[in-house]
Tab-separated table of C-alpha atoms in Angstrom:
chain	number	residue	atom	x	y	z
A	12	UNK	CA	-16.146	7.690	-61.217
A	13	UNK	CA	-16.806	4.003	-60.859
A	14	UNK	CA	-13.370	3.364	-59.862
A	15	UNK	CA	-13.910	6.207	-57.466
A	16	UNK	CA	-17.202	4.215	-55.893
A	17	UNK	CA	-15.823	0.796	-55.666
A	18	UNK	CA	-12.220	1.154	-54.247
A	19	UNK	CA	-12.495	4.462	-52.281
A	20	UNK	CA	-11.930	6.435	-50.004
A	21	UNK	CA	-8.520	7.190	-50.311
A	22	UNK	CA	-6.024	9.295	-48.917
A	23	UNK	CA	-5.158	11.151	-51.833
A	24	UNK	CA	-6.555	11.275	-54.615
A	25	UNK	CA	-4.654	13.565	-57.316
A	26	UNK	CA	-6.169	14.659	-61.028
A	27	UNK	CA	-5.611	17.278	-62.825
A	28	UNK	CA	-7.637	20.384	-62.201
A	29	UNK	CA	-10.540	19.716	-64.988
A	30	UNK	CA	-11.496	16.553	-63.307
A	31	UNK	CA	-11.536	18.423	-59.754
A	32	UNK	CA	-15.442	18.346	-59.035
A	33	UNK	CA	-17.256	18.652	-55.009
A	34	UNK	CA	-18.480	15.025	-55.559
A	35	UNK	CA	-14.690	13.660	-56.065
A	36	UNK	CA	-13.808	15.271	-52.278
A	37	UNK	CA	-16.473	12.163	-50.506
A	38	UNK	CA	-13.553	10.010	-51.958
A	39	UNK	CA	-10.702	11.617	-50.737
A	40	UNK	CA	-9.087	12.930	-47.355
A	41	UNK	CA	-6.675	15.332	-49.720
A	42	UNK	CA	-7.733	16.599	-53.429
A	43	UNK	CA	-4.511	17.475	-54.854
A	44	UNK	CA	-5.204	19.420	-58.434
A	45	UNK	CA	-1.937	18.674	-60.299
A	46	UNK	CA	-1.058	20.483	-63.188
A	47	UNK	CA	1.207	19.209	-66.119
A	48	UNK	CA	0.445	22.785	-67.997
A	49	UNK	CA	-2.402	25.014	-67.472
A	50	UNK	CA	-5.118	24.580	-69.708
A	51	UNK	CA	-6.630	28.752	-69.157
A	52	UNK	CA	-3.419	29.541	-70.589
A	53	UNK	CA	-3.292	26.799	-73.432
A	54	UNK	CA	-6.686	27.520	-74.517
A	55	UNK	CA	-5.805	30.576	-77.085
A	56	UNK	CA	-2.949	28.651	-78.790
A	57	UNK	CA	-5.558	25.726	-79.224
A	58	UNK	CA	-8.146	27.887	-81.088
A	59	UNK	CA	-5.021	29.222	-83.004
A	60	UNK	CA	-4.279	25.646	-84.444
A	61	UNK	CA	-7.947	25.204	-84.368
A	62	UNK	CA	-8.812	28.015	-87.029
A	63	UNK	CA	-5.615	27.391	-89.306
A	64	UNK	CA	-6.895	23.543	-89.635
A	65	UNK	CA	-10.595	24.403	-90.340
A	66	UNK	CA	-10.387	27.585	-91.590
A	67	UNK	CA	-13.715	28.688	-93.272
A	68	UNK	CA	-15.863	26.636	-90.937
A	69	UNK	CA	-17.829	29.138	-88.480
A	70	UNK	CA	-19.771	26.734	-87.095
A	71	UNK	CA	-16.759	24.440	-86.041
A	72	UNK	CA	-15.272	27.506	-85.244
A	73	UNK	CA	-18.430	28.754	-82.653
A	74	UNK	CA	-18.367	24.692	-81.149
A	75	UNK	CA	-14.550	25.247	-80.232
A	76	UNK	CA	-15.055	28.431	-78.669
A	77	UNK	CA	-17.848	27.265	-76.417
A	78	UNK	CA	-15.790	24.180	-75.714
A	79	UNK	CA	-12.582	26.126	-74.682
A	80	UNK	CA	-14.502	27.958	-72.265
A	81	UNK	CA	-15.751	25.420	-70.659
A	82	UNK	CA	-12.374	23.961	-70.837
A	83	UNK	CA	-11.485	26.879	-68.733
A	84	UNK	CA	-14.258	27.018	-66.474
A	85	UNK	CA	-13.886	23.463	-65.343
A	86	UNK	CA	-9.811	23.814	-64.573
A	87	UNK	CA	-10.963	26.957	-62.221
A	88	UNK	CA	-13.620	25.313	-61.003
A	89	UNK	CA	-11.438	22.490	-59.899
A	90	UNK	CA	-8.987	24.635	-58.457
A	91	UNK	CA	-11.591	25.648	-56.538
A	92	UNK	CA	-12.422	22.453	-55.110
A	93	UNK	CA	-9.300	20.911	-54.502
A	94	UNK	CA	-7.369	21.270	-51.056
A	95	UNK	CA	-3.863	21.792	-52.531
A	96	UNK	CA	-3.035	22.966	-56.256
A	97	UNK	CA	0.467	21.733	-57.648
A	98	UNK	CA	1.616	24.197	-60.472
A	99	UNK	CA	4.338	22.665	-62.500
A	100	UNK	CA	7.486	24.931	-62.426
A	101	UNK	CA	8.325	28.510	-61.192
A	102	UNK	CA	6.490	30.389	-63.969
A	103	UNK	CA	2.793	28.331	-63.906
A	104	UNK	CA	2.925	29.341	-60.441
A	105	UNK	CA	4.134	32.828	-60.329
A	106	UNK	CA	0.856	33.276	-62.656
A	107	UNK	CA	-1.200	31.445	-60.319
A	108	UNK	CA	-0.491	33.813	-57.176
A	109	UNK	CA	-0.878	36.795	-59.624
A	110	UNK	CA	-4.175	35.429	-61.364
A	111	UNK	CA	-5.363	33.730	-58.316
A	112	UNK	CA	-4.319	35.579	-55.067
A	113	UNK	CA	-7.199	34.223	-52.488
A	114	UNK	CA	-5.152	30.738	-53.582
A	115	UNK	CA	-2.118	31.804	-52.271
A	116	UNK	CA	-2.139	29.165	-48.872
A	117	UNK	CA	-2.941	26.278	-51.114
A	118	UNK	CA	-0.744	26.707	-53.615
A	119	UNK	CA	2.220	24.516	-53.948
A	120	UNK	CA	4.838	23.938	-56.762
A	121	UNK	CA	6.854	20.576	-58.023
A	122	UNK	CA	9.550	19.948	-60.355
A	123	UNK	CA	10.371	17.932	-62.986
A	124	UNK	CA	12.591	15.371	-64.326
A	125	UNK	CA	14.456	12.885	-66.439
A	126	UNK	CA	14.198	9.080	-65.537
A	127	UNK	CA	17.820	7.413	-64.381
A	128	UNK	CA	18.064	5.873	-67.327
A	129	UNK	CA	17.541	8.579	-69.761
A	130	UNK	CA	20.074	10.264	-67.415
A	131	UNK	CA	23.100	7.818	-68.533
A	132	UNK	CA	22.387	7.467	-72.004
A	133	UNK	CA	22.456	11.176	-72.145
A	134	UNK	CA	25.511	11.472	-70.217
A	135	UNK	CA	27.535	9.174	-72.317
A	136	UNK	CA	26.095	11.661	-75.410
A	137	UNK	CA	27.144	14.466	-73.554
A	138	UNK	CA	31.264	12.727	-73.099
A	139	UNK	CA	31.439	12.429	-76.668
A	140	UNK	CA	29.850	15.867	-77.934
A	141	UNK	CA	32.756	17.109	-80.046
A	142	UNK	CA	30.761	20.606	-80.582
A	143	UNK	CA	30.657	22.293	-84.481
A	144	UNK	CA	32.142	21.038	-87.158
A	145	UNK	CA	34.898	23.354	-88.634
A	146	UNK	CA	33.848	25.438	-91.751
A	147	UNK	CA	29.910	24.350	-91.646
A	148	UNK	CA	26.693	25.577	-90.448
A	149	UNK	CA	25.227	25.080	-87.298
A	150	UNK	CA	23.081	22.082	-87.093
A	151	UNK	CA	20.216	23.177	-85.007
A	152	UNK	CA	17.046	20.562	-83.370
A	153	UNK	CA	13.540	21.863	-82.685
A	154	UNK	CA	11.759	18.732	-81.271
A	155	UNK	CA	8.102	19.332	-80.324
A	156	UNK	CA	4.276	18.847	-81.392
A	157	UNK	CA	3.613	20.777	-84.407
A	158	UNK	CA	0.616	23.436	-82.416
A	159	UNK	CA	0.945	27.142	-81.986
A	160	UNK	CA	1.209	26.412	-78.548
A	161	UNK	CA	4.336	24.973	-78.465
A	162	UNK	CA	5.923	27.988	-81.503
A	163	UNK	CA	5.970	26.700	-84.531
A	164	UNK	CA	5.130	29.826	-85.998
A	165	UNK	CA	8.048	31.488	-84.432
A	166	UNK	CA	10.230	28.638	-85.507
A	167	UNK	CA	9.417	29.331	-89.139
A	168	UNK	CA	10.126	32.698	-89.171
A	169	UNK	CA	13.622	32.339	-87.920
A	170	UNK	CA	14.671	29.616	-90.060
A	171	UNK	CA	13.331	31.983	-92.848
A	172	UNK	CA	15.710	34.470	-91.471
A	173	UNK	CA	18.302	32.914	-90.955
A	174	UNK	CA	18.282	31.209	-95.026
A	175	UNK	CA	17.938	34.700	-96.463
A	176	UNK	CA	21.028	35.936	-94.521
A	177	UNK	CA	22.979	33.207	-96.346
A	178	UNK	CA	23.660	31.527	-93.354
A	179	UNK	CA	24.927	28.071	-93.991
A	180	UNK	CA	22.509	26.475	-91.212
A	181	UNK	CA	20.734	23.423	-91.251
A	182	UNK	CA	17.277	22.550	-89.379
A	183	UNK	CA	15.839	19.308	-88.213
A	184	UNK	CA	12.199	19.178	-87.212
A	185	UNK	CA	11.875	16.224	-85.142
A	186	UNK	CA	8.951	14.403	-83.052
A	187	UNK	CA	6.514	17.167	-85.093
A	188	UNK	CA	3.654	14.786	-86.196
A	189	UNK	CA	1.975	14.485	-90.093
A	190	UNK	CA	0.899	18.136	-90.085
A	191	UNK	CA	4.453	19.905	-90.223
A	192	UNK	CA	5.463	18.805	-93.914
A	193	UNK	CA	1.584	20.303	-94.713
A	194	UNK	CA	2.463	23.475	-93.085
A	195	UNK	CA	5.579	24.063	-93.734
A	196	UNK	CA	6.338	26.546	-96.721
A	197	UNK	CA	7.055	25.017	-99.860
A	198	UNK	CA	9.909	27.139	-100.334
A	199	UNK	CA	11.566	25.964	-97.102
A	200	UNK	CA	11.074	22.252	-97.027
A	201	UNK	CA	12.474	22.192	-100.910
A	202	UNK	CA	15.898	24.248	-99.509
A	203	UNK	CA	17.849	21.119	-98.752
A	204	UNK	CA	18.095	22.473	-95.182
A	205	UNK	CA	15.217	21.608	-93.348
A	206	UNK	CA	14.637	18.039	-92.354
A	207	UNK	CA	11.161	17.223	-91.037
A	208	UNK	CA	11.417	14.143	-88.859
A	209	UNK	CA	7.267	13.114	-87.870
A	210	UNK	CA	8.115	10.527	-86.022
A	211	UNK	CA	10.600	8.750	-84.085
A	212	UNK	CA	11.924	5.961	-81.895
A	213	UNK	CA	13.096	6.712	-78.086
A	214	UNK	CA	15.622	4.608	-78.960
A	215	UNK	CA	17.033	7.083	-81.447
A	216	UNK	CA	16.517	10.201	-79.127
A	217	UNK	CA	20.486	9.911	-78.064
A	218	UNK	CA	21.981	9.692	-81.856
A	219	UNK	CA	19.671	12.664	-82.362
A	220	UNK	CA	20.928	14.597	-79.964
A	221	UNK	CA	24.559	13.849	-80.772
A	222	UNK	CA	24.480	14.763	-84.547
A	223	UNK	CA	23.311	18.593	-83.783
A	224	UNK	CA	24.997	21.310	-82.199
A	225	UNK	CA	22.567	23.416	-80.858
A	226	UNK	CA	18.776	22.932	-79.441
A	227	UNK	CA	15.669	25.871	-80.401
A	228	UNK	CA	12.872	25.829	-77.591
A	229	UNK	CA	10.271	28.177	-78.812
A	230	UNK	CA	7.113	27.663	-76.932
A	231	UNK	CA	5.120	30.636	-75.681
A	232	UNK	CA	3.523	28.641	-73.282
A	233	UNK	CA	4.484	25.337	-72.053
A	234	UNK	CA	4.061	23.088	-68.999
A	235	UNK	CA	7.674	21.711	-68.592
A	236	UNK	CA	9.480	21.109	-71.710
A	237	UNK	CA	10.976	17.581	-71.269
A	238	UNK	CA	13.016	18.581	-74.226
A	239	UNK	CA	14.674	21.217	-72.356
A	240	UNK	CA	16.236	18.809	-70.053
A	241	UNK	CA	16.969	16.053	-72.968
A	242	UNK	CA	18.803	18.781	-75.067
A	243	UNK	CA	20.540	20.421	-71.755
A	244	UNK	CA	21.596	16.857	-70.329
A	245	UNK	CA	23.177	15.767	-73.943
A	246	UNK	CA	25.320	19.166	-73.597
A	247	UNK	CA	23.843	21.102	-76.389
A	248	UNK	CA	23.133	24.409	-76.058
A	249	UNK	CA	19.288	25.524	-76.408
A	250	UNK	CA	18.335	28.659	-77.033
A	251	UNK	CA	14.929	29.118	-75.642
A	252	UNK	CA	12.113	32.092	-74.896
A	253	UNK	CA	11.101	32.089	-71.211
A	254	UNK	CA	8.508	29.822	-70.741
A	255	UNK	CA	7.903	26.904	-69.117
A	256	UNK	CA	11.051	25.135	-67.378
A	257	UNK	CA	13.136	27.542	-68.398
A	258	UNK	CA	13.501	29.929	-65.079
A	259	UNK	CA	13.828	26.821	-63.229
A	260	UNK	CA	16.996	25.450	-65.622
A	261	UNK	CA	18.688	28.526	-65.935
A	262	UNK	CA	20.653	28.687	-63.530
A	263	UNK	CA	22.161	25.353	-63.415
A	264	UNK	CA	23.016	25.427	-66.878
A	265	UNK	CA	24.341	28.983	-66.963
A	266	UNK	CA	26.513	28.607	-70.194
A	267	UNK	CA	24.442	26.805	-72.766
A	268	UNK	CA	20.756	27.929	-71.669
A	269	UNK	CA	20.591	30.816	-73.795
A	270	UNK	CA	17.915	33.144	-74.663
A	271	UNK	CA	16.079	32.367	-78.154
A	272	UNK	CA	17.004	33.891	-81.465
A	273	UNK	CA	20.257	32.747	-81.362
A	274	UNK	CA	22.597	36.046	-82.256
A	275	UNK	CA	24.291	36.258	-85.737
A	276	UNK	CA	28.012	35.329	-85.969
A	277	UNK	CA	27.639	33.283	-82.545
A	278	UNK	CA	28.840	29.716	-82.844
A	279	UNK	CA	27.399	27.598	-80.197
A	280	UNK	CA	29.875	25.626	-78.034
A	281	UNK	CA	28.822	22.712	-75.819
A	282	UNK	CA	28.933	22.428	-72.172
A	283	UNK	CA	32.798	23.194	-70.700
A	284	UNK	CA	31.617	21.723	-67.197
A	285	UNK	CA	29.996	18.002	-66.359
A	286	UNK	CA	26.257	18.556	-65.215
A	287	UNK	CA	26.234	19.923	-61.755
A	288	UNK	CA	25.302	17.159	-59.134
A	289	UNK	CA	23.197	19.666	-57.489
A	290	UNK	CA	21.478	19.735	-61.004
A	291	UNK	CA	20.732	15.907	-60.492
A	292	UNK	CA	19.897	16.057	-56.573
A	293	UNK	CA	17.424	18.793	-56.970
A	294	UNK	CA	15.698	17.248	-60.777
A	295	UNK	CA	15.642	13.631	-59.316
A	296	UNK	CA	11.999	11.974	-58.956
A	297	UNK	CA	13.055	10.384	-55.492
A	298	UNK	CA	13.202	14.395	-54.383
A	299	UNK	CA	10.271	15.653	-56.495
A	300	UNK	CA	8.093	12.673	-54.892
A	301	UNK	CA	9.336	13.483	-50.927
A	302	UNK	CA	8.736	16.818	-51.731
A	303	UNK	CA	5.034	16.225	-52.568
A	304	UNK	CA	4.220	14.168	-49.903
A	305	UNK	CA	5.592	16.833	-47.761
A	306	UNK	CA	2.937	19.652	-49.238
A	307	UNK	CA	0.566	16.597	-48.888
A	308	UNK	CA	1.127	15.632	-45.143
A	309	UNK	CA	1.676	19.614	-44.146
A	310	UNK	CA	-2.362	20.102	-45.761
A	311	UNK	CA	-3.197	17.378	-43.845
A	312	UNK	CA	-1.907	18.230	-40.379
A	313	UNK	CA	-3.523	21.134	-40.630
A	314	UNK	CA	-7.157	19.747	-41.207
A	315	UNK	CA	-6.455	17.594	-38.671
A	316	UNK	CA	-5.620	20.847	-36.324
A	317	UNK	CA	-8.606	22.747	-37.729
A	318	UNK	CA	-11.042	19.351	-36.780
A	319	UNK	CA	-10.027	19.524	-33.316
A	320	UNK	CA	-10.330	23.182	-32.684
């Protein structure tokens, strides 16, 4: 807010929808509420994770509730107030126009993508995929916060799954944070199958990639899924529920965007085909940022039209 007082006004000024508020729109000729994942449909999956960590604690449990609400209240409230709302992806905003429908005219979408050079390390990973090994399991890569919100619940029940089939699979649990080797059953992580990976460089992303042959994307809700487009890009197949980037991917990566549980007996094959360059033209943040300041200038023409009427 004292930013907001000492260098304003501006011509844009862009937040996401919780910080939206009628006192931020005296700073700004366009309020732009931008969305990296709605926080109305995160809230549930954050009590979820809330009441498995403090289980047994009602009045923790009663301060939560009260503070998701509000969590809630604000993002609507800022949607409100805001003269154009970006959802991120096809799916936030086909549930925006049927949850919201009186927001229709100021609703807008954007994309989003990988930076250039993520693009060419993951390119050279994808020229040197050599796919499954003969005779072995498939080596499958869930990367992803360790929350309900992003399916780790659904993750554990197929690896359980697919060890008491006998399947000769192997799991990596990567970019999960200290609380997955707490969770995790005891019976799994001792297996010899499951790897749980807390942390790691973005150096090593690429050499993770390349030493698995298939990605899981198991979020029930999800803004984007940056991990889609890492795993995708690499040429591993993912097999992923239909949630967040997903709808958007599909079709550009027909053959290895797959829908989640993978199907027993199917052996995952890499990408036949070099990324589409319609792929790259369409995900490229040169396109995603003319794009925006397209919506922008089109909301702005027409308060200009609706001043001088």
């Amino acid at each position: 807010l004292e930013f907001l007082q000492a260098n304003g006004p501006f011509d844009i000024i862009d937040a996401p929808p919780g910080l939206v508020t009628s006192w931020i729109r005296k700073f700004g000729r366009v309020v732009a509420a931008r969305s990296i994942g709605s926080p109305v449909l995160y809230a549930k999956y954050y009590l979820k994770d809330f009441e498995r960590i403090h289980r047994g604690k009602p009045l923790r449990r009663l301060s939560t509730l009260f503070s998701s609400y509000f969590e809630k209240v604000r993002a609507i409230r800022g949607w409100a107030f805001s003269d154009v709302i970006f959802s991120l992806g096809s799916v936030e905003a086909g549930w925006m126009r049927r949850v919201f429908p009186f927001w229709r005219n100021k609703l807008k979408m954007y994309l989003h993508g990988l930076p250039l050079d993520d693009r060419k390390v993951l390119s050279e990973v994808r020229g040197r995929r050599t796919g499954r090994r003969q005779g072995e399991g498939i080596r499958f890569l869930w990367i992803g916060r360790w929350s309900a919100q992003k399916g780790n619940d659904l993750l554990l029940k197929f690896i359980a799954q697919r060890m008491k089939a006998n399947f000769s699979d192997t799991f990596t649990v990567a970019g999960c944070g200290d609380r997955a080797e707490k969770e995790i059953p005891r019976g799994i992580l001792t297996s010899g199958r499951v790897k749980v990976l807390p942390h790691f460089e973005r150096e090593g992303l690429a050499d993770l990639l390349a030493s698995h042959d298939a990605g899981l994307f198991t979020s029930p809700v999800e803004g984007w899924g940056l991990s889609l487009n890492e795993m995708l890009e690499s040429g591993m197949p993912v097999f992923a529920v239909e949630s967040g980037a997903v709808e958007d991917l599909k079709p550009f990566f027909p053959e290895t965007l797959l829908f989640f549980p993978p199907p027993d007996g199917i052996a995952p094959q890499p990408d036949s085909r070099d990324v589409r360059e319609e792929y790259y033209r369409v995900f490229d943040f040169d396109v995603i940022a003319r794009a925006y300041l397209k919506d922008i200038e089109a909301v702005m023409r027409g308060r200009a039209r609706r001043s001088l009427s």
